[in-house]
mmCIF file of C-alpha atoms in Angstrom:
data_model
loop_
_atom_site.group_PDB
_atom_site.id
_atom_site.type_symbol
_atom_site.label_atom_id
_atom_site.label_comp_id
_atom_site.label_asym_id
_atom_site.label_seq_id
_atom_site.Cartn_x
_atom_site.Cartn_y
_atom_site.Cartn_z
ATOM 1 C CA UNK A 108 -13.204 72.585 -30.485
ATOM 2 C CA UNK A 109 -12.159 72.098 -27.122
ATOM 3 C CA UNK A 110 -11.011 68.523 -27.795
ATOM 4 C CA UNK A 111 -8.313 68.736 -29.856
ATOM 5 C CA UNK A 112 -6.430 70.659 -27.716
ATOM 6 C CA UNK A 113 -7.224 68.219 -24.521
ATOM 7 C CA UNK A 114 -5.931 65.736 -26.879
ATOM 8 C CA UNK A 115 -2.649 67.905 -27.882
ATOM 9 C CA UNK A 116 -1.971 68.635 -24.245
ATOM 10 C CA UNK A 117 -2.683 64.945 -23.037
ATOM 11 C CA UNK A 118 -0.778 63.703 -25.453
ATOM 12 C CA UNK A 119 2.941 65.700 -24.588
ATOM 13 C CA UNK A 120 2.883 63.838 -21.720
ATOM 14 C CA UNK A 121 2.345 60.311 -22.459
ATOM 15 C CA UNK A 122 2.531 58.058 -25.557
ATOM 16 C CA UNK A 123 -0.052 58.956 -29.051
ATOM 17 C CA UNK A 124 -0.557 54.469 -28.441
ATOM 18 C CA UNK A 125 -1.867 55.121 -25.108
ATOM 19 C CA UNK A 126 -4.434 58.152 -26.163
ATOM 20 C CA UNK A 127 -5.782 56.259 -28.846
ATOM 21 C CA UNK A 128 -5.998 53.462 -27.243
ATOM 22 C CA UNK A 129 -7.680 55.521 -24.562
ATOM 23 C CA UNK A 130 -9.513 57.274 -27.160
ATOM 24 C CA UNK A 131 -11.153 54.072 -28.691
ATOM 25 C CA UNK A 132 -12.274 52.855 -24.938
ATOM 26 C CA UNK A 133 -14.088 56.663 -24.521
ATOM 27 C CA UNK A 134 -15.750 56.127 -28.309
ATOM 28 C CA UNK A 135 -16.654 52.401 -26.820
ATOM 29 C CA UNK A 136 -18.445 53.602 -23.812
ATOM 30 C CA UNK A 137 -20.106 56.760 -25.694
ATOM 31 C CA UNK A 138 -21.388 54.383 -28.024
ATOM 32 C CA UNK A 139 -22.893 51.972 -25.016
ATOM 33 C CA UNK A 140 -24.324 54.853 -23.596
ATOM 34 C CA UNK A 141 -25.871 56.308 -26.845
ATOM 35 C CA UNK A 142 -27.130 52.489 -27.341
ATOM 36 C CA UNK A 143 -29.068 52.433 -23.641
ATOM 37 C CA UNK A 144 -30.478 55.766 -24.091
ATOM 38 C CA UNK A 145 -32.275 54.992 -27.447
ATOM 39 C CA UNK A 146 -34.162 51.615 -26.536
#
């Protein structure tokens, strides 16, 4: 809900490369985390 418009304000101010790039680190980490919390 929220997100999209984080995104849409992020990205005026700097390049749609860097917040996906960005954007693919966050989904890396969330996916660590989800990984250590379910063994």
């Amino acid at each position: 809900m929220g997100f999209e418009y984080t995104l849409a304000k992020v990205s005026q101010f700097r390049s749609p490369v860097e917040v996906y790039s960005e954007l693919l680190h966050n989904t890396k980490l969330a996916n660590i985390w989800v990984n250590e919390v379910n063994k």
